[in-house]
Short mmCIF file of C-alpha atoms and ligand atoms in Angstrom, two decimals:
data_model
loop_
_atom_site.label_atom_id
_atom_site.label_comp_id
_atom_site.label_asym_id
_atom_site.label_seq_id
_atom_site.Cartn_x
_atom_site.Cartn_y
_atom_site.Cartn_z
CA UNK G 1 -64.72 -19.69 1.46
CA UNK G 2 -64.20 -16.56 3.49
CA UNK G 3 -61.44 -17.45 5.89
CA UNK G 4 -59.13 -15.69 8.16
CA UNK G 5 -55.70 -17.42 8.93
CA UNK G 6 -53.86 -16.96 12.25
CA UNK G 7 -50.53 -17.70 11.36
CA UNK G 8 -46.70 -18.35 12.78
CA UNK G 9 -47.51 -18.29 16.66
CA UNK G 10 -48.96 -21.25 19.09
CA UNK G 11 -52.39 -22.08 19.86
CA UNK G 12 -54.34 -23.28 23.37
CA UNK G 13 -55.32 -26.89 22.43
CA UNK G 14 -58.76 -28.48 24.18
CA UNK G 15 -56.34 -31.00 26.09
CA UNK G 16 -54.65 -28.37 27.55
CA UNK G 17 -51.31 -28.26 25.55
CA UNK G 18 -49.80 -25.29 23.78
CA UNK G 19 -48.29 -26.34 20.28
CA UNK G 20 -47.11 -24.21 17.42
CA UNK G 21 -50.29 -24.38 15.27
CA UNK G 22 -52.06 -21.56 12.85
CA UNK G 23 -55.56 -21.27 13.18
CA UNK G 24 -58.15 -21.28 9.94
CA UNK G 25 -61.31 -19.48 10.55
CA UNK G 26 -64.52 -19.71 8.26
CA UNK G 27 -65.59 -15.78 8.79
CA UNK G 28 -69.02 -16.64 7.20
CA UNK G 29 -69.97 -19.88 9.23
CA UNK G 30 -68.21 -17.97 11.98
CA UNK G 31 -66.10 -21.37 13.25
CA UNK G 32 -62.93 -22.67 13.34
CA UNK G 33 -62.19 -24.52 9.97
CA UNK G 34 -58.78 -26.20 10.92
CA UNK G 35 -56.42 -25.88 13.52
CA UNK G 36 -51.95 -27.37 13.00
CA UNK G 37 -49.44 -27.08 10.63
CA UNK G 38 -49.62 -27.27 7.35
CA UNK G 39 -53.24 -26.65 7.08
CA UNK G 40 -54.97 -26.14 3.49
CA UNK G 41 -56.02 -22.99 2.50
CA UNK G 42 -54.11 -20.73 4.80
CA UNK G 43 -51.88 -19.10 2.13
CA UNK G 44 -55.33 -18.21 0.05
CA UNK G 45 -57.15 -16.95 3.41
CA UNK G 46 -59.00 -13.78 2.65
CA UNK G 47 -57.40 -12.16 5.87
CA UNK G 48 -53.78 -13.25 7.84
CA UNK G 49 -52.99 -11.89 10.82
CA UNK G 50 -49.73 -12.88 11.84
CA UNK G 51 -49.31 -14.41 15.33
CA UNK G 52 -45.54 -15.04 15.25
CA UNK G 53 -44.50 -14.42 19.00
CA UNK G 54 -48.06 -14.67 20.04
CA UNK G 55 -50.34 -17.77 21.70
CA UNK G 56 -53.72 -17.90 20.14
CA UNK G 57 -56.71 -19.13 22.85
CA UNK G 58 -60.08 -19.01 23.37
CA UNK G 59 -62.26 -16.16 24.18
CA UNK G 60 -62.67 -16.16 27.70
CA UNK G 61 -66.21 -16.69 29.28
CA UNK G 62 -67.40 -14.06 31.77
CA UNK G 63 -69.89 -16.27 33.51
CA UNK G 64 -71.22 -13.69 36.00
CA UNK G 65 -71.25 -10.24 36.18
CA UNK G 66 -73.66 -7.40 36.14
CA UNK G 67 -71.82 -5.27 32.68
CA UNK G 68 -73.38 -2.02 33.37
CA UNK G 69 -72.55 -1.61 37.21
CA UNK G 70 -69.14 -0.04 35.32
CA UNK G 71 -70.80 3.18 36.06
CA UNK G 72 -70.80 2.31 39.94
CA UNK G 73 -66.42 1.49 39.75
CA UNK G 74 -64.84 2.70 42.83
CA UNK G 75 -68.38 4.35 43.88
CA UNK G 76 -68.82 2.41 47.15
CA UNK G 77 -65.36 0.32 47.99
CA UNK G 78 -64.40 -1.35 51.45
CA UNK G 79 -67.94 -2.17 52.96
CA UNK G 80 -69.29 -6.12 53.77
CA UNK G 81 -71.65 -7.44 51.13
CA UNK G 82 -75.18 -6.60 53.23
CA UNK G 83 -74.23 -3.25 54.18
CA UNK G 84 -72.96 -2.85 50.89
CA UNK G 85 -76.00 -3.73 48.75
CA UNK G 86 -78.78 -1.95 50.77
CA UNK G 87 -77.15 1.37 51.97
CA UNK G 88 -74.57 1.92 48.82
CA UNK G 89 -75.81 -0.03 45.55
CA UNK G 90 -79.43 -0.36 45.72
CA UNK G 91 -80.25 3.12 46.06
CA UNK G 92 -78.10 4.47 43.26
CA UNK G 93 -79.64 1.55 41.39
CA UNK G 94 -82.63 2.94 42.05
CA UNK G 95 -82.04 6.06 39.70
CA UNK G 96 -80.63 4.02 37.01
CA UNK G 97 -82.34 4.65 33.37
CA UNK G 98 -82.19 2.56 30.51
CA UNK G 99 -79.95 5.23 28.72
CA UNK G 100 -77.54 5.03 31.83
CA UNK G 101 -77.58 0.74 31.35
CA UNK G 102 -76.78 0.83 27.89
CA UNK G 103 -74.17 3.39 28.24
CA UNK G 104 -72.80 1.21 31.18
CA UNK G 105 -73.02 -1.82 28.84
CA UNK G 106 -70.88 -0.09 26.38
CA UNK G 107 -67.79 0.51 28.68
CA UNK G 108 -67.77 -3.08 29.86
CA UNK G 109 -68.20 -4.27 26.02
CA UNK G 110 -64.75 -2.26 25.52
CA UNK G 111 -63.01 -3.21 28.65
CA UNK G 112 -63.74 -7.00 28.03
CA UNK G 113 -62.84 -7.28 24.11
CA UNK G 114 -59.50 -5.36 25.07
CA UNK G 115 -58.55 -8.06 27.48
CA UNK G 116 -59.45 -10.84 25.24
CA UNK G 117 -63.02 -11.73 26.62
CA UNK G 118 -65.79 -12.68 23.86
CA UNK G 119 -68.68 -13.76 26.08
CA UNK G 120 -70.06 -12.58 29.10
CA UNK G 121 -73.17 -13.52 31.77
CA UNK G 122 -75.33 -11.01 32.35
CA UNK G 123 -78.02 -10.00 35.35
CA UNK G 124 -79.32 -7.09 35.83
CA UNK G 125 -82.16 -4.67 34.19
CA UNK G 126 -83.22 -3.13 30.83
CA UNK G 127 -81.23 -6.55 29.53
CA UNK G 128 -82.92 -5.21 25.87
CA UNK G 129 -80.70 -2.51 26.25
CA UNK G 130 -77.76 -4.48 27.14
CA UNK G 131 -78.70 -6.77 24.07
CA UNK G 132 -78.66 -3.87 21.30
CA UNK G 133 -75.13 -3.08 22.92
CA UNK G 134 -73.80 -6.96 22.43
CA UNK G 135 -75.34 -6.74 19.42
CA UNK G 136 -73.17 -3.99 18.00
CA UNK G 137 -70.19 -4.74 19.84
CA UNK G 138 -70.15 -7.99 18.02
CA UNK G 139 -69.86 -10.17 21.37
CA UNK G 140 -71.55 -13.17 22.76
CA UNK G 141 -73.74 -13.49 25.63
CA UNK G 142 -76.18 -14.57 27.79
CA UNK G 143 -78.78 -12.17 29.07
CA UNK G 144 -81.40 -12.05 31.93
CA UNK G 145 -83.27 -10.06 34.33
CA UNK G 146 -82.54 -9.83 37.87
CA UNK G 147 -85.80 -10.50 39.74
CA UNK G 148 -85.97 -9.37 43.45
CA UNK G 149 -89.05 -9.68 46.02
CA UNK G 150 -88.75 -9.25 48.97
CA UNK G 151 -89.49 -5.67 50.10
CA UNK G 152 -92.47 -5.89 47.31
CA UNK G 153 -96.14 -6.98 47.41
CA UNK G 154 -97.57 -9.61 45.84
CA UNK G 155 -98.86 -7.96 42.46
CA UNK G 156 -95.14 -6.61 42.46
CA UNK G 157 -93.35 -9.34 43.29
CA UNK G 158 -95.04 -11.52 40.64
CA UNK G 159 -94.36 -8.87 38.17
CA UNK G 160 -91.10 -9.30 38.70
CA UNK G 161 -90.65 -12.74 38.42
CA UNK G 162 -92.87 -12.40 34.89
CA UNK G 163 -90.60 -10.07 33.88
CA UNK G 164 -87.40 -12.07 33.80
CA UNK G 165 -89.43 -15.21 32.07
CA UNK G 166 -90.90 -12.31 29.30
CA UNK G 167 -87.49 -10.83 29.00
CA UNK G 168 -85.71 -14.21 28.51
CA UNK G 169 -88.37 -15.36 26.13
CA UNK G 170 -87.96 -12.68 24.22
CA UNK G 171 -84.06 -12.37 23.57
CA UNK G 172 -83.49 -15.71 23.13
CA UNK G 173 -81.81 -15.91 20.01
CA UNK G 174 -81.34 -12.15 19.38
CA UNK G 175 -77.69 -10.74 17.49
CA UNK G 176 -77.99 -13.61 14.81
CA UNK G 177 -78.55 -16.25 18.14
CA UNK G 178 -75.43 -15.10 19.93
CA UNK G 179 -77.48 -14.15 22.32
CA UNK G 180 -79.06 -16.43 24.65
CA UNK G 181 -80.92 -15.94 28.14
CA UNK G 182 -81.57 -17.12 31.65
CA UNK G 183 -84.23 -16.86 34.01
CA UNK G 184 -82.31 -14.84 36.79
CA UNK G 185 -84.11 -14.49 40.37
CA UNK G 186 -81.30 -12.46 42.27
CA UNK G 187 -80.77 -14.97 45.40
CA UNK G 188 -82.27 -18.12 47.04
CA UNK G 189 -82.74 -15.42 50.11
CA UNK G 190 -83.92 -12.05 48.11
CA UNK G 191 -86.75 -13.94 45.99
CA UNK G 192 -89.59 -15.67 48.09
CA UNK G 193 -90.00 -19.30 47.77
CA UNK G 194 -93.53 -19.39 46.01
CA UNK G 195 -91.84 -16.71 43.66
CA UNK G 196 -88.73 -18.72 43.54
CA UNK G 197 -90.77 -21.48 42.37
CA UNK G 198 -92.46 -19.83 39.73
CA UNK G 199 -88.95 -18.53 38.12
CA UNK G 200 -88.52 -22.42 37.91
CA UNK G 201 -91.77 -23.36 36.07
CA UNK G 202 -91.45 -20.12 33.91
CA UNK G 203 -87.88 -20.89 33.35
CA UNK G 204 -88.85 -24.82 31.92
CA UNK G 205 -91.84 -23.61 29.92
CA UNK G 206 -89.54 -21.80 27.78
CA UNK G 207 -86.89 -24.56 27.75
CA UNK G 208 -83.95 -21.70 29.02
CA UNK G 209 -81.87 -22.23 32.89
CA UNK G 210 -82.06 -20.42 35.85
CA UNK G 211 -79.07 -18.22 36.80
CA UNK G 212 -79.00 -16.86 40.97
CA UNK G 213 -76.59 -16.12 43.46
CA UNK G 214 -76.48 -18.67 45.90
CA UNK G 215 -74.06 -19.86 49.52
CA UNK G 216 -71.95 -16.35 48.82
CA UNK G 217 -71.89 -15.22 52.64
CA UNK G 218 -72.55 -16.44 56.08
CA UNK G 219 -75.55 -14.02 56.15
CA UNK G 220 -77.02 -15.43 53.36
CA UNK G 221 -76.48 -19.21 54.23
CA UNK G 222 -77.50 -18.78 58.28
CA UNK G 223 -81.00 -17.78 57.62
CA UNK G 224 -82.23 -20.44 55.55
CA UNK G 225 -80.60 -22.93 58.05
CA UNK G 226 -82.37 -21.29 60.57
CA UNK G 227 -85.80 -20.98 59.07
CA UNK G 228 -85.74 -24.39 57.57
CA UNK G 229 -83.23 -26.52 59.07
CA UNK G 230 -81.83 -27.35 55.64
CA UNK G 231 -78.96 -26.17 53.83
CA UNK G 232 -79.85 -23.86 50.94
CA UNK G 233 -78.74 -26.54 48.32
CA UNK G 234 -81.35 -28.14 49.83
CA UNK G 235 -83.81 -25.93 49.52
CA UNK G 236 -82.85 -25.35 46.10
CA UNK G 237 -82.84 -29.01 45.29
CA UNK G 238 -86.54 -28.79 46.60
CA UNK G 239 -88.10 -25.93 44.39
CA UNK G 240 -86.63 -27.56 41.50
CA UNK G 241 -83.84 -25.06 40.83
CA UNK G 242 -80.70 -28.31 40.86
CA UNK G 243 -80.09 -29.00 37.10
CA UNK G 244 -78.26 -29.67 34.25
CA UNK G 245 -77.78 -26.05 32.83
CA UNK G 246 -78.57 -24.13 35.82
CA UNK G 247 -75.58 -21.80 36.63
CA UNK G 248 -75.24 -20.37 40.31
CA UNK G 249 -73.02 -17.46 41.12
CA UNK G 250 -70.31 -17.44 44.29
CA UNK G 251 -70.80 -21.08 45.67
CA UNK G 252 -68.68 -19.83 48.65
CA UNK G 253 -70.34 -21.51 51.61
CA UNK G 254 -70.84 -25.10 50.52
CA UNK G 255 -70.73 -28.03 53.16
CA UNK G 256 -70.18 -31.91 51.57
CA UNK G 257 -73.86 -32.78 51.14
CA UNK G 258 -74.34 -29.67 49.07
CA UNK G 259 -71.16 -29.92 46.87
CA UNK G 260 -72.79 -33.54 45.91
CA UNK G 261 -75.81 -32.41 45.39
CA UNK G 262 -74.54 -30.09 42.93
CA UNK G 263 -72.22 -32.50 41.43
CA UNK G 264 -75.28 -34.88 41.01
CA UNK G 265 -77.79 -32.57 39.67
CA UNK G 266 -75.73 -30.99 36.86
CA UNK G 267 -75.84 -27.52 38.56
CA UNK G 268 -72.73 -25.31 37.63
CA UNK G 269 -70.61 -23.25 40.39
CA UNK G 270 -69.17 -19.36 38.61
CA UNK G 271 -66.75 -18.67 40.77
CA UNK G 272 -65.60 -15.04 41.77
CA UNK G 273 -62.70 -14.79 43.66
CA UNK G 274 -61.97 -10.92 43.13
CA UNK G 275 -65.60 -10.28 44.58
CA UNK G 276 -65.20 -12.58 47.29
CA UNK G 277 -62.02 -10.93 48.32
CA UNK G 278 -63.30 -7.34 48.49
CA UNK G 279 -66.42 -8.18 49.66
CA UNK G 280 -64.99 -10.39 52.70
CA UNK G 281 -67.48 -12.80 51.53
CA UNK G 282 -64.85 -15.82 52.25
CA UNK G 283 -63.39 -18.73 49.86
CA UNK G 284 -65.34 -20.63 47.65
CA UNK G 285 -63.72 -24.73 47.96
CA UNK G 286 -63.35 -24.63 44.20
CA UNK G 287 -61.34 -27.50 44.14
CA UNK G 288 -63.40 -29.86 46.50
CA UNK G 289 -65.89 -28.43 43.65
CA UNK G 290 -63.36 -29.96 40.68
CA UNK G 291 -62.84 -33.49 42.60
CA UNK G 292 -66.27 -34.42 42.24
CA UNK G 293 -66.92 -33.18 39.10
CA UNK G 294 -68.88 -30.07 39.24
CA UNK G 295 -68.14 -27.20 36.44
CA UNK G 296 -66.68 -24.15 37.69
CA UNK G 297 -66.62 -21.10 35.49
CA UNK G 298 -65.11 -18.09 36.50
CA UNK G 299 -66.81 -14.41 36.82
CA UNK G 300 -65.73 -10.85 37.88
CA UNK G 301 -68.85 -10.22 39.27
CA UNK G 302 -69.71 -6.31 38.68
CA UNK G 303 -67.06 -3.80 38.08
CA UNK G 304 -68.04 -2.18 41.71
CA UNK G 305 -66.77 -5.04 43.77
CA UNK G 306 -64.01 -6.53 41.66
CA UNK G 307 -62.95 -3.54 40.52
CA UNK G 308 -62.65 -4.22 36.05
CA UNK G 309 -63.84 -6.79 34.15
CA UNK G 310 -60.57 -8.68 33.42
CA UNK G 311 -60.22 -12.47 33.34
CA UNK G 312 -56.92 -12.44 33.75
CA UNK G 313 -56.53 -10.71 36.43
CA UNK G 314 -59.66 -13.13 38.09
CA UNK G 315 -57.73 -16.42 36.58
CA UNK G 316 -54.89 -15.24 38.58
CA UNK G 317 -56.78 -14.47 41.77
CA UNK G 318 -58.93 -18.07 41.28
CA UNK G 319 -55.20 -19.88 41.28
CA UNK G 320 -54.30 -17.84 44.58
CA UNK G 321 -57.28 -18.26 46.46
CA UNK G 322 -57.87 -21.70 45.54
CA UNK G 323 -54.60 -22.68 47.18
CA UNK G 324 -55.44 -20.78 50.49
CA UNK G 325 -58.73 -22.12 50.83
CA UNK G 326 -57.37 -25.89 50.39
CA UNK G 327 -54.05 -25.34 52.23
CA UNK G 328 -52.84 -26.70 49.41
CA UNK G 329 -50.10 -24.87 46.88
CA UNK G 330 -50.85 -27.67 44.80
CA UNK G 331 -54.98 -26.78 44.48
CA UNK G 332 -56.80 -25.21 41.52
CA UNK G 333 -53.45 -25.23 39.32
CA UNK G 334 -53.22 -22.85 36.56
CA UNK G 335 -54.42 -25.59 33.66
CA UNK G 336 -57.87 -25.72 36.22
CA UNK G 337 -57.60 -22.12 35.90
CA UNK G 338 -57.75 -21.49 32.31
CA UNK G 339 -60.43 -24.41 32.01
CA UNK G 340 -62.45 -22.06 33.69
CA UNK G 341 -62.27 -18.96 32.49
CA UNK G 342 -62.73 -20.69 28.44
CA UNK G 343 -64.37 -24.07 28.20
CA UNK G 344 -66.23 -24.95 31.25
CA UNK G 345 -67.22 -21.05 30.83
CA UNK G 346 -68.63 -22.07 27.91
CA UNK G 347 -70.13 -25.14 28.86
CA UNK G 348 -71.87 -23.63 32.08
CA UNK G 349 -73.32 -21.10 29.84
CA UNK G 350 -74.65 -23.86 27.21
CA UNK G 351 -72.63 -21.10 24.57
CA UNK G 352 -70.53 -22.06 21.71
CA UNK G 353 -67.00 -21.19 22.25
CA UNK G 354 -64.33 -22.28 25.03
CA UNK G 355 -62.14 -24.51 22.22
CA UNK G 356 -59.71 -24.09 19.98
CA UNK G 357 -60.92 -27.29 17.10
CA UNK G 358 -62.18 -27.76 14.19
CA UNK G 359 -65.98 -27.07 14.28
CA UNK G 360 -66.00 -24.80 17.54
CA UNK G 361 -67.07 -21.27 17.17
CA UNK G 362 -64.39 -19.06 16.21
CA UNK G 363 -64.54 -17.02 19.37
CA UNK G 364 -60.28 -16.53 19.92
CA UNK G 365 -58.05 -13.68 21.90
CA UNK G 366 -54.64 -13.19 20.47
CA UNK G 367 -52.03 -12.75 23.27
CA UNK G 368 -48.63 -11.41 22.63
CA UNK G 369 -45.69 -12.72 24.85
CA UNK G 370 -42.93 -10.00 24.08
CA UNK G 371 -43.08 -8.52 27.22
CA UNK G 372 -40.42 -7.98 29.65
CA UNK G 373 -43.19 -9.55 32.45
CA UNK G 374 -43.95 -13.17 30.18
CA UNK G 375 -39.86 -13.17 30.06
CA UNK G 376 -38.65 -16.03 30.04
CA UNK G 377 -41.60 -17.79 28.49
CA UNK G 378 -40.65 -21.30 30.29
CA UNK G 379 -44.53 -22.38 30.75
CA UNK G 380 -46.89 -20.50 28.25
CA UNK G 381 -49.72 -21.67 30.70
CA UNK G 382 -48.02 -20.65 33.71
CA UNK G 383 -48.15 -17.29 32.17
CA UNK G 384 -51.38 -16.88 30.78
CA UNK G 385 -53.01 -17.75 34.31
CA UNK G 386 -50.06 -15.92 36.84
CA UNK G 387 -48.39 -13.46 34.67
CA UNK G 388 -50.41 -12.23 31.89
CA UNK G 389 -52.34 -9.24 32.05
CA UNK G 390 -55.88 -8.14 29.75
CA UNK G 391 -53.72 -5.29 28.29
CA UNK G 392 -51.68 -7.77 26.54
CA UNK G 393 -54.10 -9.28 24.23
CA UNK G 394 -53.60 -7.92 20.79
CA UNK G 395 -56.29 -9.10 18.76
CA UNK G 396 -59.98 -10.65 19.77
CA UNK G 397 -62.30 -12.34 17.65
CA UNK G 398 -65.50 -13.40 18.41
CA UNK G 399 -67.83 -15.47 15.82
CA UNK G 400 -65.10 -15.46 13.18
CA UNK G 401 -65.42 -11.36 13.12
CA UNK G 402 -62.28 -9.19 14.67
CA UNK G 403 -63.67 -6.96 17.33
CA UNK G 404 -60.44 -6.11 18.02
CA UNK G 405 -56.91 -5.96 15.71
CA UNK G 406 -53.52 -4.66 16.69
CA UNK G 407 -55.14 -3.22 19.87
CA UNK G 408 -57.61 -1.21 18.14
CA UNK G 409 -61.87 -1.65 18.39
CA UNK G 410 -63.57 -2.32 15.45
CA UNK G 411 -66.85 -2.16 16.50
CA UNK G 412 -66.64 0.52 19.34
CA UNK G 413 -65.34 3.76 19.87
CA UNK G 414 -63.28 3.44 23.13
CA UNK G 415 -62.87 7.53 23.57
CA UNK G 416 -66.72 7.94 22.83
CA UNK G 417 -67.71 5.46 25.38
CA UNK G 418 -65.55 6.40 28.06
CA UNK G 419 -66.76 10.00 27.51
CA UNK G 420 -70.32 9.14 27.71
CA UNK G 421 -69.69 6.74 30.51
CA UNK G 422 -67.73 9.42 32.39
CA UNK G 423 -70.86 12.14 32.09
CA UNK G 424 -73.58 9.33 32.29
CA UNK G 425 -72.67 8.12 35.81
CA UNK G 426 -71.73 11.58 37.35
CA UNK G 427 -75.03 12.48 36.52
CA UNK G 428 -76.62 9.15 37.95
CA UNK G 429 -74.83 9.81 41.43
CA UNK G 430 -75.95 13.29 41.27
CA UNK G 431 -79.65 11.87 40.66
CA UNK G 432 -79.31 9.10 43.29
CA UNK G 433 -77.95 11.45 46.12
CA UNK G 434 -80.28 14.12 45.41
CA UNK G 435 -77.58 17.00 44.28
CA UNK G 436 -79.96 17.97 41.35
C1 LIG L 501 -81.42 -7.68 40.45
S1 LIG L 501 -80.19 -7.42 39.26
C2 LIG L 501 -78.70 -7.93 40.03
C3 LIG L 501 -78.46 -7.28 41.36
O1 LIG L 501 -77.33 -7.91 41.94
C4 LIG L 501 -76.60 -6.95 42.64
N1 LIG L 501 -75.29 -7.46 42.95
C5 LIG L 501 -74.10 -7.07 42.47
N2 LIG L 501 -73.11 -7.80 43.01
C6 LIG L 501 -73.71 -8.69 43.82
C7 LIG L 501 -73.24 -9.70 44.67
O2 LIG L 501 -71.96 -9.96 44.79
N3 LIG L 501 -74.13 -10.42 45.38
C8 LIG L 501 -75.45 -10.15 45.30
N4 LIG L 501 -75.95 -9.19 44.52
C9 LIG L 501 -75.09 -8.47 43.80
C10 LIG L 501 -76.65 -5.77 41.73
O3 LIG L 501 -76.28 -4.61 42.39
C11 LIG L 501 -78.09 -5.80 41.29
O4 LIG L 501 -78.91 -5.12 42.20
ZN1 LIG L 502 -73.37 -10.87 41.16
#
């Protein structure tokens, strides 16, 4: 067999615990072939890395984000969600090109495998483009296009809609299957119900979820209320868009009935407390959400409201925020935390990954603890939640391939990207504001 060993540090375990424990990896199934001490077949591994000083986990799950807005970082900071969307983001977005996504794609690819993430959630357009870059890059993901309608007519609307079912359809399965895809209409307030409806029935035919942004500001929440005197879980509930598999981004402004009703239907909650924060969107009751049972993943949203793609700088935020919202120092504790940025990432994805045990993919992030900030290491998961940061992984692995060892890509060329990213988005803001 072609194995890797991780050998001589500790290891994440699914219960929570961190033991000392050397991790076999079957490079050609791409899993994780045995996990303690003393396991068989570690001194013949074709590669060892050693992890002495180090605490092996999973690959975090990026459950929400939009990868190629990298190009927008720091391009509009410091305005409300609304005002931020229509007068700042949309009409840059506007003069996007499929070269510009791909090249945007790239950058996040880098900046996630550097701080340990292996999977990411992905809305926005040109997703074939985004697909050749996971492809390369060696990551995981789940892809779909972001459908909006209102503002369109019909024929353009519906276009729309068939778009993110063709799109879906059609990467399914793509990178040797670790790819996967959602039907994504943008919001339960920016896609028309009849339209919204469709997205469901197109989303079912093809046996894939539905992925939207749902309760993330007062704006958003007030109008449905008004229109239909009904919350919009509610609403949701009734086009059919509550269940199992369905992921919805934010979750922010959620009374009782609707955190049941999620709870109930199977529908999962990403979180995203950095985009939250900047955005002044408000505080999602994530752990009212864990007390009745409802996953919550975690997302950075897109780079221009977060600003990077870092989960541990989002774990850390989810822990802080958690506790304000609940008055509570006590709420959303860091073991939560990590849950959701690895398995219930995973498992509101419906992607392999999330565990370190025998069987699970090999999808792993190598973090090393001889640092002067992770000193003294009292609580290994204290750390990895309040005190670690993305720039101290060493190593990640992703389906039992290294994408990254000793700190260095194997797949990408950090310089090249950031180059291309660098020209690539000057170029789009000169396009978008009309300078050439
Ligand atoms: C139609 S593709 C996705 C669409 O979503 C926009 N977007 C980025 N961040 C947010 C957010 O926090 N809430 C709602 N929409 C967001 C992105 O700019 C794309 O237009
Ligand atoms: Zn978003």
């Amino acid at each position: 067999m072609d194995t890797l060993a991780l050998t001589g540090g500790k290891a994440l375990l699914p219960d929570g615990t961190v033991e000392t424990a050397d991790v076999l990896v079957d490079r050609e199934g791409g899993t994780i072939a045995a996990v303690g001490g003393d396991i068989d077949g570690v001194n013949e591994a074709t590669e060892t890395i050693d992890t002495t000083g180090c605490v092996v986990i999973p690959g975090l799950v990026n459950a929400h984000t939009h990868v190629s807005m990298t190009l927008l970082r720091g391009y509009a900071d410091d305005t409300p969600l609304e005002t931020w969307l229509r007068e700042e983001i949309w009409p840059v977005e506007a003069a996007l090109t499929p070269d510009d996504i791909e090249i945007g794609a790239e950058l996040g690819a880098v900046e996630m495998i550097r701080s340990g993430t292996t999977t990411f959630a992905d809305m926005y357009f040109s997703e074939d483009r985004v697909a050749s870059v996971v492809d390369r890059a060696g990551m995981r993901a789940l892809l779909g296009h972001g459908a909006v309608t209102i503002g369109k007519d019909e024929a353009a609307a519906r276009a729309d809609i068939e778009e993110s079912v063709t799109v879906a359809a059609e990467l399914d399965g793509a990178a040797d299957g670790r790819i996967r895809t959602a039907v994504m209409p943008h919001s339960l307030t920016t896609v028309g119900e009849r339209y919204l409806r469709e997205a469901v029935e197109g989303a079912a035919d093809i046996d894939v979820p539905i992925h939207l942004h749902a309760n993330e500001t007062v704006d958003e929440v007030d109008p449905i209320v008004e229109e239909r005197g009904i919350r919009p879980m509610e609403y949701a509930e009734g086009i059919g868009a509550l269940a199992e598999g369905n992921f919805f981004a934010h979750g922010v402004h959620l009374d009782a009935t609707e955190i049941d009703l999620l709870a109930e239907s199977g529908t999962s909650i990403v979180h995203c407390p950095a985009s939250n924060m900047k955005l002044a969107s408000g505080m999602a009751p994530v752990q009212d959400l864990l007390d009745v049972g409802v996953t919550v993943a975690l997302g950075t949203d897109g780079a221009a409201s977060n600003n990077d793609l870092d989960l541990f700088d989002e774990m850390r935020d989810a822990a802080m925020v958690g506790k304000i919202a609940a008055g509570d120092a006590a709420a959303v504790p860091a073991e939560s935390v990590l849950r959701m940025a690895t398995a219930a990432g995973a498992d509101a994805l419906g992607l392999p990954g999330g565990r370190i045990a025998e069987g699970e993919a090999a999808d792993l992030a190598v973090v090393d603890l001889d640092a002067p900030h992770l000193t003294p290491a009292h609580d290994v998961i204290s750390h990895l939640v309040y005190a670690v940061r993305g720039s101290d992984v060493r190593d990640t692995i992703c389906n039992g391939r290294v994408l990254m060892r000793d700190r260095e890509l194997t797949t990408l060329d950090p310089d090249r990207v950031m180059e291309r990213a660098s020209a690539a988005a000057a170029d789009l803001i000169a396009r978008a504001e009309g300078d050439t």
